mmCIF file of C-alpha atoms in Angstrom:
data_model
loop_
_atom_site.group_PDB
_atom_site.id
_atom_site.type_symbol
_atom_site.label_atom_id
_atom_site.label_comp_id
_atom_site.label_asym_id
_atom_site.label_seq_id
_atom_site.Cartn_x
_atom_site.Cartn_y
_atom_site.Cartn_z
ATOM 1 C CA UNK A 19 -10.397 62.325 -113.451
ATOM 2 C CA UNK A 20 -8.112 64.566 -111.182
ATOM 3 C CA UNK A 21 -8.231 68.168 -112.307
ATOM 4 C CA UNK A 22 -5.160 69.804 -112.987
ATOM 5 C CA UNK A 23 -6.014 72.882 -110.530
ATOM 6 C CA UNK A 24 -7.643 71.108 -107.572
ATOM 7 C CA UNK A 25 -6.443 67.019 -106.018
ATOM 8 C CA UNK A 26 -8.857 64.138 -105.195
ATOM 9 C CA UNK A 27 -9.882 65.583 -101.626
ATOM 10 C CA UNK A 28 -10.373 69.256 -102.587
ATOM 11 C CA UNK A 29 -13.037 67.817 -105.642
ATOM 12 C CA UNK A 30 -14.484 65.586 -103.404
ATOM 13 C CA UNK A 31 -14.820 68.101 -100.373
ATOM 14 C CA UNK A 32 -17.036 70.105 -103.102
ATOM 15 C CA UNK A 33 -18.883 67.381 -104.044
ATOM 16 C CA UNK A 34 -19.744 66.582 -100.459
ATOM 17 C CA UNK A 35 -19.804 69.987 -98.363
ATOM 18 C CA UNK A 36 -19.744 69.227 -94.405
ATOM 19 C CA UNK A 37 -18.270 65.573 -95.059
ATOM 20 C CA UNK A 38 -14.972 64.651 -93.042
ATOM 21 C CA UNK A 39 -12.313 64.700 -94.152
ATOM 22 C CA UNK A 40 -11.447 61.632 -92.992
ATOM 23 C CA UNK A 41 -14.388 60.178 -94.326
ATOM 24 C CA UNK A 42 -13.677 61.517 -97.603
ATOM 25 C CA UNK A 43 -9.912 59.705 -97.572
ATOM 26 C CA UNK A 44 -11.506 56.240 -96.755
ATOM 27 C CA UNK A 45 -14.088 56.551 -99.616
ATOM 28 C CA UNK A 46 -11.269 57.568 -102.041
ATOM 29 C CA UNK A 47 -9.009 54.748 -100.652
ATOM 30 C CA UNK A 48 -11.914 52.030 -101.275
ATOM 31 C CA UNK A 49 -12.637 53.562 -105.191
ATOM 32 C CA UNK A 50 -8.832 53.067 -105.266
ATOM 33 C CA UNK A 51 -9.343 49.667 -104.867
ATOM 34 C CA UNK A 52 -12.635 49.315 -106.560
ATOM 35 C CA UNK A 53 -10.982 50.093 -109.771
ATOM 36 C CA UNK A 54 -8.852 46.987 -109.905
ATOM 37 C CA UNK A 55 -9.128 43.410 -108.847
ATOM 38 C CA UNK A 56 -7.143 42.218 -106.616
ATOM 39 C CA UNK A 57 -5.973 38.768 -104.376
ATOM 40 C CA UNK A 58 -5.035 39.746 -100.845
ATOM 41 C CA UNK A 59 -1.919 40.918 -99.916
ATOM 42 C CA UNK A 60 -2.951 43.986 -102.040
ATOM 43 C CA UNK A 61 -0.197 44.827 -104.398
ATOM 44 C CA UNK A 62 1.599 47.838 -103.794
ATOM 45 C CA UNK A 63 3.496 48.306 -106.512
ATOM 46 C CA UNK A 64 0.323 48.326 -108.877
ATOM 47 C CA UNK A 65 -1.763 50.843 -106.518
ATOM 48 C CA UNK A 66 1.527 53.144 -106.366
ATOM 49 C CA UNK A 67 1.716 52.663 -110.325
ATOM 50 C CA UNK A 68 -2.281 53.538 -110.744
ATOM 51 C CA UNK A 69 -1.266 56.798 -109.145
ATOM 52 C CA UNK A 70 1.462 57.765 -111.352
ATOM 53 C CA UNK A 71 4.373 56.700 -109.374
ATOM 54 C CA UNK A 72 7.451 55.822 -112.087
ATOM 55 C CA UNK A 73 9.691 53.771 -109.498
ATOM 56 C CA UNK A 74 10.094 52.762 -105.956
ATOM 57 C CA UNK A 75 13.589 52.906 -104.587
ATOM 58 C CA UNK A 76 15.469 52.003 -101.530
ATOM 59 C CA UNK A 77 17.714 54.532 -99.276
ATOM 60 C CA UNK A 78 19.988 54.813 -96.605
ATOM 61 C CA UNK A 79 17.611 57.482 -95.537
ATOM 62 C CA UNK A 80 16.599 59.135 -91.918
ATOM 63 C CA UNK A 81 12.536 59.213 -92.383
ATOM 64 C CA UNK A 82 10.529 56.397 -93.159
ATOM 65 C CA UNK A 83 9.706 57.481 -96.734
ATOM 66 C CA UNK A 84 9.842 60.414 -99.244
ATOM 67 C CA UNK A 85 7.283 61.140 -102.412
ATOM 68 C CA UNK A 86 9.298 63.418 -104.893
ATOM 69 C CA UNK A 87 8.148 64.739 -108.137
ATOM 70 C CA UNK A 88 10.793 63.959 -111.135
ATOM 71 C CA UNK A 89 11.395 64.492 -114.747
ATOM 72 C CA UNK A 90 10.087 60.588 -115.256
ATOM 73 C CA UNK A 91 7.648 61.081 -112.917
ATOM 74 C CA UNK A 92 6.549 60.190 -109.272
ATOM 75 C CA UNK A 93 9.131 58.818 -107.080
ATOM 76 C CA UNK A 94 8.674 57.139 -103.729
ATOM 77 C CA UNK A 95 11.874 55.977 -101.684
ATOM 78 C CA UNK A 96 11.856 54.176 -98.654
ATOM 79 C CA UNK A 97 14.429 53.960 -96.016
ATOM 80 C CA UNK A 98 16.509 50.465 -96.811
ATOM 81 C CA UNK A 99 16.451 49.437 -93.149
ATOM 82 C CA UNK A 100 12.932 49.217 -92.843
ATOM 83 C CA UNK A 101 11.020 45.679 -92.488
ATOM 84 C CA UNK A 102 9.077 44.702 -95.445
ATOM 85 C CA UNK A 103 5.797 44.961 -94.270
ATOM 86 C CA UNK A 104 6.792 49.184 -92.910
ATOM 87 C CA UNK A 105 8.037 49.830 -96.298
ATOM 88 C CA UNK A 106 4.560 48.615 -97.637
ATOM 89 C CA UNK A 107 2.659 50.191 -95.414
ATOM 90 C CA UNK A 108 4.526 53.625 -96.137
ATOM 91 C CA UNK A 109 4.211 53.336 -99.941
ATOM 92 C CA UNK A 110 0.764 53.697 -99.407
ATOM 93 C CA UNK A 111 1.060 56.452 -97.640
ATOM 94 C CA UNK A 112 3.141 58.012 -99.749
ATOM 95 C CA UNK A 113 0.433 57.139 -102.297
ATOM 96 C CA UNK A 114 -2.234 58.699 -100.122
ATOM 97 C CA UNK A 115 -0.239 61.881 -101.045
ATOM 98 C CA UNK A 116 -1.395 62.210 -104.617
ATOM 99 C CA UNK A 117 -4.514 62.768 -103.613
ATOM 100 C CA UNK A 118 -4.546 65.471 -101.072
ATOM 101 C CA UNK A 119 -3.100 69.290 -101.845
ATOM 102 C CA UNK A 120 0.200 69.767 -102.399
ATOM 103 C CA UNK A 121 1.881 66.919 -103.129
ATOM 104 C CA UNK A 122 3.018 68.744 -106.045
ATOM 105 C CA UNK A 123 4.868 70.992 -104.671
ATOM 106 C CA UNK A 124 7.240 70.455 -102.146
ATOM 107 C CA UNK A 125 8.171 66.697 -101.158
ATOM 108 C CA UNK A 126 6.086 64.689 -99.192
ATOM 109 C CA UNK A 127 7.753 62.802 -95.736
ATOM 110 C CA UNK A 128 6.506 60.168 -93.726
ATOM 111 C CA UNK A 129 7.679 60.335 -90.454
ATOM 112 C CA UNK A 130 7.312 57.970 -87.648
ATOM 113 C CA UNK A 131 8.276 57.791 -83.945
ATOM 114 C CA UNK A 132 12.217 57.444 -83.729
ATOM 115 C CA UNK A 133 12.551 59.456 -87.544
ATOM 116 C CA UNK A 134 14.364 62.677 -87.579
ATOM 117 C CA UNK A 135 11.949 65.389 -87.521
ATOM 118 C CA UNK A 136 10.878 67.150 -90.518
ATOM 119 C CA UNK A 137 8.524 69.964 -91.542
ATOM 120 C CA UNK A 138 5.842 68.579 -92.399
ATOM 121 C CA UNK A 139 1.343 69.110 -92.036
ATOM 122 C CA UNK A 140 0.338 66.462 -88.748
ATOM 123 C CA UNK A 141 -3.333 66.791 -90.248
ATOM 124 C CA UNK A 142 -2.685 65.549 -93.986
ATOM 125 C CA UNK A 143 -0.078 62.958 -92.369
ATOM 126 C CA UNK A 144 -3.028 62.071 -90.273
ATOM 127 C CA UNK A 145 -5.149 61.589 -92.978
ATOM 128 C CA UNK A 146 -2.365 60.016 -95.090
ATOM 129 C CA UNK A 147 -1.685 56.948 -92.573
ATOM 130 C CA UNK A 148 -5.984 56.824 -92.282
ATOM 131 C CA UNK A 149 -6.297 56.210 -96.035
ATOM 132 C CA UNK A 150 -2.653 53.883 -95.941
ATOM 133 C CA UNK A 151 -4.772 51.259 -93.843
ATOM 134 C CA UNK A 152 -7.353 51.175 -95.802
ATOM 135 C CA UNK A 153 -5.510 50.321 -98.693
ATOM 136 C CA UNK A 154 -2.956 47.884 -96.761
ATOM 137 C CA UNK A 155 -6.098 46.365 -94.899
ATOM 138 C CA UNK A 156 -8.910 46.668 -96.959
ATOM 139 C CA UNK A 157 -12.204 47.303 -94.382
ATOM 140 C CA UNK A 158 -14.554 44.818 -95.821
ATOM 141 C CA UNK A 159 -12.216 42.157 -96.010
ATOM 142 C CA UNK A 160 -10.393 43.069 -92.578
ATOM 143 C CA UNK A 161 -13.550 42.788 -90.593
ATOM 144 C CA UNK A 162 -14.625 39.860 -92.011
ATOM 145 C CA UNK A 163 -11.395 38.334 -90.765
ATOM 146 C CA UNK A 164 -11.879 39.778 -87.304
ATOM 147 C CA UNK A 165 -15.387 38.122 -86.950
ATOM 148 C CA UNK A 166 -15.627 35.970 -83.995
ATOM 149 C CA UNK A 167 -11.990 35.987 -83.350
ATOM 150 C CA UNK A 168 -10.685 37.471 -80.116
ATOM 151 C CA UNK A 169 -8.727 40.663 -79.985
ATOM 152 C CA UNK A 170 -5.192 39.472 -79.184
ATOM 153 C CA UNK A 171 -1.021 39.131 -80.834
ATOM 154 C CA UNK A 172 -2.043 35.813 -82.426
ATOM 155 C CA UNK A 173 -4.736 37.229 -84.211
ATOM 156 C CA UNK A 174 -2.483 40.079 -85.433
ATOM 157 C CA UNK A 175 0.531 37.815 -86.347
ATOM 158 C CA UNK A 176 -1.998 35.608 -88.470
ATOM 159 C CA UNK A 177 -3.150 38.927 -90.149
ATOM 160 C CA UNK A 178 0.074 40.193 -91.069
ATOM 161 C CA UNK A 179 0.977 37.394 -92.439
ATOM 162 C CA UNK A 180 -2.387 37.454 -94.670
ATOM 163 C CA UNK A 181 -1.515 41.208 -95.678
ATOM 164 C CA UNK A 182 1.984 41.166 -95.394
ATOM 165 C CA UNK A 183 2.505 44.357 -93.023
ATOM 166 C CA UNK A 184 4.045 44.700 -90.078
ATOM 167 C CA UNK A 185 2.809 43.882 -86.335
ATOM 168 C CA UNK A 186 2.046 46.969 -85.195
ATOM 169 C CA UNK A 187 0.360 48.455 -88.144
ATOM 170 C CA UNK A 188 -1.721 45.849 -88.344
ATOM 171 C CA UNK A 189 -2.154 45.820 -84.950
ATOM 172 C CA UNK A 190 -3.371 49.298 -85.219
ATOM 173 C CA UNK A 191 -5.965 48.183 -87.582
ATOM 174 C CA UNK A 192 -7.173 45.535 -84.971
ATOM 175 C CA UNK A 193 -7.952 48.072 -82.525
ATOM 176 C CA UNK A 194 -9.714 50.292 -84.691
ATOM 177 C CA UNK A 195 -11.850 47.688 -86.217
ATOM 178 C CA UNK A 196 -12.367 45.076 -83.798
ATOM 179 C CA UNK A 197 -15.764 44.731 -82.010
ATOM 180 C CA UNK A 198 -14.398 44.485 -78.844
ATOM 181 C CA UNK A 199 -13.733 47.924 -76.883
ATOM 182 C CA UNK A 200 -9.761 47.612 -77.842
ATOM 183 C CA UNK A 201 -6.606 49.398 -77.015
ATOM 184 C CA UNK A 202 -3.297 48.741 -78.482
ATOM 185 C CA UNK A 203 -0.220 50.051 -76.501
ATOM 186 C CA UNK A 204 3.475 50.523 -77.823
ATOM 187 C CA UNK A 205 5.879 51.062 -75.181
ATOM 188 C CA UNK A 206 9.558 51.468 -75.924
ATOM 189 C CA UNK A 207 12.556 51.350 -73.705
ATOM 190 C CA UNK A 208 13.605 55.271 -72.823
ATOM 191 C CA UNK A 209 13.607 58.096 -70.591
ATOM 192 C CA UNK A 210 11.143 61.069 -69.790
ATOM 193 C CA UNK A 211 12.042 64.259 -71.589
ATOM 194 C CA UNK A 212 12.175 66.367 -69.111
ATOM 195 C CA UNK A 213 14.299 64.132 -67.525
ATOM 196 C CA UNK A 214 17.291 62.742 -69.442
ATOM 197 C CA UNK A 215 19.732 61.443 -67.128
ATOM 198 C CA UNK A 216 17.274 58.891 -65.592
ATOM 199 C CA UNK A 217 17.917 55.588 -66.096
ATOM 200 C CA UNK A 218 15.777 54.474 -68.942
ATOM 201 C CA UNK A 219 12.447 52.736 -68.455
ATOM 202 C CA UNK A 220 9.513 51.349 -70.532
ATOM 203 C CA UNK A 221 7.425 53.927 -71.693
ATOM 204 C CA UNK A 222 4.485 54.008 -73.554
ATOM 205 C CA UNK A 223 5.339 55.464 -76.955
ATOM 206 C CA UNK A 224 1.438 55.789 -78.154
ATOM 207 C CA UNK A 225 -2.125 54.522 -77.710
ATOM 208 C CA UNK A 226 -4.265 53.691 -80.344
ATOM 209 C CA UNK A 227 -8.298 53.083 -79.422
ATOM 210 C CA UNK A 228 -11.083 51.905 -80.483
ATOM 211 C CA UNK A 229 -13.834 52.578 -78.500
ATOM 212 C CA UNK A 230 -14.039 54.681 -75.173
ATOM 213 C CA UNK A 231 -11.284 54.293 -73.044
ATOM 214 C CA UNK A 232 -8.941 56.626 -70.455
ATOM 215 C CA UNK A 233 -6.463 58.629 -72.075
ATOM 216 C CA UNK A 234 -2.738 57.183 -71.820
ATOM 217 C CA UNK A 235 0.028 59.550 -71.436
ATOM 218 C CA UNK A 236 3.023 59.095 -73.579
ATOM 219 C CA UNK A 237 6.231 58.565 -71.635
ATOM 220 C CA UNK A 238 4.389 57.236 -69.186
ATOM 221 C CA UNK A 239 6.625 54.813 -66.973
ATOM 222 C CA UNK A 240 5.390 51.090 -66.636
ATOM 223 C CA UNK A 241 6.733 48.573 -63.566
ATOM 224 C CA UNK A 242 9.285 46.351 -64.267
ATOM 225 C CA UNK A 243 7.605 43.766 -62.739
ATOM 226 C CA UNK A 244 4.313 44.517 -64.665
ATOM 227 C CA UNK A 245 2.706 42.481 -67.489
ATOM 228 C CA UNK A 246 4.565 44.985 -70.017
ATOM 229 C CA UNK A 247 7.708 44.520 -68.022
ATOM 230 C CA UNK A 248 7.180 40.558 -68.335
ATOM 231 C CA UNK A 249 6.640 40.961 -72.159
ATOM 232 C CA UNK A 250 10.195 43.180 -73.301
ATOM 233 C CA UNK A 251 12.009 40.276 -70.968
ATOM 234 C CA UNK A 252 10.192 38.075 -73.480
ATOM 235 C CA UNK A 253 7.078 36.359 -71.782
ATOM 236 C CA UNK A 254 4.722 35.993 -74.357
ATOM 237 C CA UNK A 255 1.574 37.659 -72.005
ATOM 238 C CA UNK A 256 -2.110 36.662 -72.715
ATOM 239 C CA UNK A 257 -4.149 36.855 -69.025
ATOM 240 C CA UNK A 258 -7.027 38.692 -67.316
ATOM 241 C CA UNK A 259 -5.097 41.496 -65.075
ATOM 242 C CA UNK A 260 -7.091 43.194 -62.175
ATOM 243 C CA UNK A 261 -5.725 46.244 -62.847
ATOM 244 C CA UNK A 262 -2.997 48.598 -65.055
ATOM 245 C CA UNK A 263 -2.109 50.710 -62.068
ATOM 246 C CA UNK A 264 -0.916 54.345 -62.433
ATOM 247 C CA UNK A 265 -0.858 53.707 -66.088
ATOM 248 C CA UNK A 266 -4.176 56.926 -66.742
ATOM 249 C CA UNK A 267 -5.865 59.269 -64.167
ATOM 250 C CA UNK A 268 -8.436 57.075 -64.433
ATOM 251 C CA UNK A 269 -7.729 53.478 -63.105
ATOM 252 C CA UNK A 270 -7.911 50.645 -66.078
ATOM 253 C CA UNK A 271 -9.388 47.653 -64.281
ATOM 254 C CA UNK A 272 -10.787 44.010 -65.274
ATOM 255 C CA UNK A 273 -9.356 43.808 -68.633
ATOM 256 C CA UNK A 274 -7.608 40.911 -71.098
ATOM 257 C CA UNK A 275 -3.799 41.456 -71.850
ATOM 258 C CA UNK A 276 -2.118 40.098 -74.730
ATOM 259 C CA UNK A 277 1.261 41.497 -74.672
ATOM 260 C CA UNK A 278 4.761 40.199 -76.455
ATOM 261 C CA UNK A 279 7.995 41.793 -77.336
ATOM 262 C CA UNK A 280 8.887 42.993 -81.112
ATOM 263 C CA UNK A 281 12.160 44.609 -81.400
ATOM 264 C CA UNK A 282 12.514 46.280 -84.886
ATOM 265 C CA UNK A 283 16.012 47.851 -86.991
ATOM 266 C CA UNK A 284 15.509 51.624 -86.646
ATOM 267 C CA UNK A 285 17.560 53.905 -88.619
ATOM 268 C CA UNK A 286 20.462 53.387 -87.516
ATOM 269 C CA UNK A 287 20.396 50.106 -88.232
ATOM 270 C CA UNK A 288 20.893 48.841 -84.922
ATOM 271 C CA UNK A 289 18.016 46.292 -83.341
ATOM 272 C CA UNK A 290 15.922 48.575 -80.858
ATOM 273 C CA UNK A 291 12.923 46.741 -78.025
ATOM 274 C CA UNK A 292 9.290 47.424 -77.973
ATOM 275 C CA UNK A 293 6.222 45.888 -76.667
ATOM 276 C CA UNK A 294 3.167 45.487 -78.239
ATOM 277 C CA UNK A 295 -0.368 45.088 -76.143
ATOM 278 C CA UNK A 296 -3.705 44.762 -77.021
ATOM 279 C CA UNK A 297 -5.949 45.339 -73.851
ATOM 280 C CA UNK A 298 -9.719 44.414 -74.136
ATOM 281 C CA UNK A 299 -12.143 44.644 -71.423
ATOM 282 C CA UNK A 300 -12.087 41.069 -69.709
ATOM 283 C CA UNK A 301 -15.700 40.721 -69.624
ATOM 284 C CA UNK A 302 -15.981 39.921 -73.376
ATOM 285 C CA UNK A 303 -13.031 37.571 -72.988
ATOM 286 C CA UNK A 304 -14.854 35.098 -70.389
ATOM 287 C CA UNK A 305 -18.027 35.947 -72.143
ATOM 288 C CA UNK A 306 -16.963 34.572 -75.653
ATOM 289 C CA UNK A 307 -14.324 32.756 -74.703
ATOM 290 C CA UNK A 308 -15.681 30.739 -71.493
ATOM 291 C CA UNK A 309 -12.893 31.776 -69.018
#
């Protein structure tokens, strides 16, 4: 039982002394779960209502999601324009909140590339997108579905499906999970911020990892005439590439590319591009796959 002084996290941090945080979240995510049964997708209207959230409502609003506290109760809203499987994935985020400090207190955003910025901790947000997965993609039952399966966008479009979120989150919890060294890359049409009257160009938006790789730049500029290039013109990409160029410092080379375009509504409303890649090291590929 919560105590009325201290959240989830700060009682377990006490109970555990030295232990992650981040460790902590997961455990408290999979007790979350433990405590009901449940048929994949998990619901998230019953995990939201097991944490005292009253109501779940839709908004013309500029950040992904809010967590307020009312006179009924815990409120989450979610911005209207969001795909189905974003607004899921940011319910349980904003669920996440009721168990770290302060979500009591002042209202709790979620924010996500493209939002308006808000004030708002990076490390609890951090922690509340960690324990969001776990609840969206529970780990046992995620890696069982990634056993023996390759590390590529039909793999995460047959996943999504299965747990109804969206590409790119769960394509986020492919590269964190999969046994295959895996990197995901989201690059978005735009221009360098230091240099906003260039014409705009794909850019990497973020990297996600799992497992040792070079450190990607954001903003960093891709060719046109590239396998990421190939993708936003709407190639669907899935071959062994020599090498990512000028992408990091240190040269990518020898790897697997699955790579396909996913435009999405932002804010605005109004349809925006992106590319999606999952890059693997193209040993494994031939090695499991006979290529």
């Amino acid at each position: 039982m919560r105590s009325a002084l201290l959240s989830d996290l700060e009682l377990a941090r006490l109970s555990r002394p030295g232990t992650p945080d981040a460790q902590l979240v997961v455990e408290l995510a999979q007790r979350t779960l433990d405590e009901v049964t449940m048929e994949l997708p998990i619901n998230h209207e019953i995990v939201a209502s097991m944490r005292g959230v009253v109501r779940i409502e839709e908004a013309p609003i500029p950040v992904s999601g809010f967590l307020s506290v009312t006179a009924d109760g815990l409120v989450i809203t979610l911005r209207i324009t969001d795909s189905r499987g974003r607004r899921r994935f940011t319910v349980f985020h904003e669920v996440m909140h009721t168990f770290l400090p302060g979500f009591g207190t002042q209202v709790q955003y979620r924010c996500t590339p493209g939002d308006q910025p808000m004030t708002r901790d990076t490390g609890l947000e951090q922690l509340c997108d960690l324990g969001a997965a776990e609840l969206m993609f529970p780990r046992r039952a995620f890696t069982a579905d990634l056993a023996g399966r390759r590390a590529d966008l039909d793999l995460v479009e047959d996943l999504a499906a299965r747990y109804d979120g969206s590409a790119e989150a769960t394509a986020r919890r492919v590269a964190s999970l999969h046994a295959d060294r895996t990197m995901l890359l989201v690059l978005v049409p735009g221009r360098k911020p230091s240099a906003p009257r260039e014409r705009p160009q794909l850019r990497v938006r973020y990297a996600k990892t799992g497992g040792s790789w070079p450190f990607v730049p954001r903003h960093k500029s891709v060719p046109e005439d590239g396998v990421f290039g190939r993708a936003l013109r709407g190639e669907m990409i899935d071959e062994i590439v020599s090498s990512l160029g000028a992408l990091t410092s240190t040269a990518i080379t020898d790897v697997h590319v699955s790579a396909r375009s996913y435009p999405y509504v932002d804010d605005r409303g109004e349809q925006q591009m992106r590319v999606l890649a999952l890059i693997t090291p193209a040993t494994s590929h031939r090695t499991r796959h006979g290529d």
